[in-house]
Amino acid sequence: ALHSQSSAQLLGIFEQHLFVGRHKKAFSNAFFAVLVVMLLLNLTLYITCAAEAVNSAFGWPMPLAKAIFYCIASAVVALGVKSIGVSEKYSMLAIGAVVVALGVLSLPKANSPLPLFGGSPALAVALYSMCMFSFSALFSAPQVVNYIGDKSKIRRCVLWGIGANALLTVGFAVITAMASGQVTRVATVGLSARHGMAATVLSTVFVALAMLTSFLSIALAQIDVIKEKTKLPGMAAWGLATLPTLAAA
């Protein structure tokens, strides 16, 4: 992204470095189609996951929970990149506070041994890579390059973002392993079962904010891709990027 003339989003980078020759336009159009569908499915998944967390914790009807999450997330995206940046920052701080609160809540009941040996660094990196891929973190790097005016801060921003994700992932994994009566497939279920309503509320906030931060960055990437490829104005691109996700959800 740093060494690309068109670094606003992944498609522009690929068009400069990868799609060459007489089939360039066909490759570009095919990748655009795949990219749009993939990002739409990701955004739909974030809406659904956040709604499921709220539904299981508080019993809200799924359609209502989906609509409320979509309205909040898409409104922030419509307000522009500054609003997204502010929302991302405070959401990450709130997620960090939730992990700390869950840790404090869990320490008195941390009766499960924490295995410090076994496995391998390669497996840990593979797991973390899978987590980052699931949240489509690769789309954030071009956005950082495109939207940060001071280019000397780009590498630091990317490293801080990846580092913050790593810290939260490890912290939540340690809490889950030590304080769940049984480590469940969805980690928040096990924590909630052991610690009651306080953990249920905190876990729901954790999931909802994680889905929100992912929705904001991926929706921005989707809008950038659509605007660059179709030359549509901002609000039209916003509608194409976000409204189908609510319908799909």
Coordinates of C-alpha atoms in Angstrom, one line a residue, residues 6-15 31 35 139 142-143 146 220-229:
S6 CA -3.6 3.9 -6.1
S7 CA -3.5 2.7 -2.5
A8 CA -7.1 3.6 -1.4
Q9 CA -8.2 0.0 -1.5
L10 CA -7.1 -3.5 -2.4
L11 CA -8.5 -3.4 -6.0
G12 CA -6.4 -0.4 -6.9
I13 CA -3.3 -2.0 -5.5
F14 CA -3.9 -5.2 -7.5
E15 CA -4.6 -3.2 -10.7
F31 CA -11.9 -9.4 -8.7
L35 CA -14.6 -8.5 -3.5
F139 CA -8.5 -4.1 4.3
P142 CA -4.8 0.5 2.6
Q143 CA -7.3 2.7 4.5
N146 CA -5.1 6.5 2.2
L220 CA -15.6 2.0 4.5
A221 CA -13.5 -0.4 2.3
Q222 CA -16.7 -1.5 0.4
I223 CA -17.6 2.2 -0.3
D224 CA -14.1 3.0 -1.5
V225 CA -14.1 0.0 -3.9
I226 CA -17.5 0.9 -5.3
K227 CA -16.7 4.6 -5.6
E228 CA -13.4 3.9 -7.4
K229 CA -14.9 1.3 -9.8

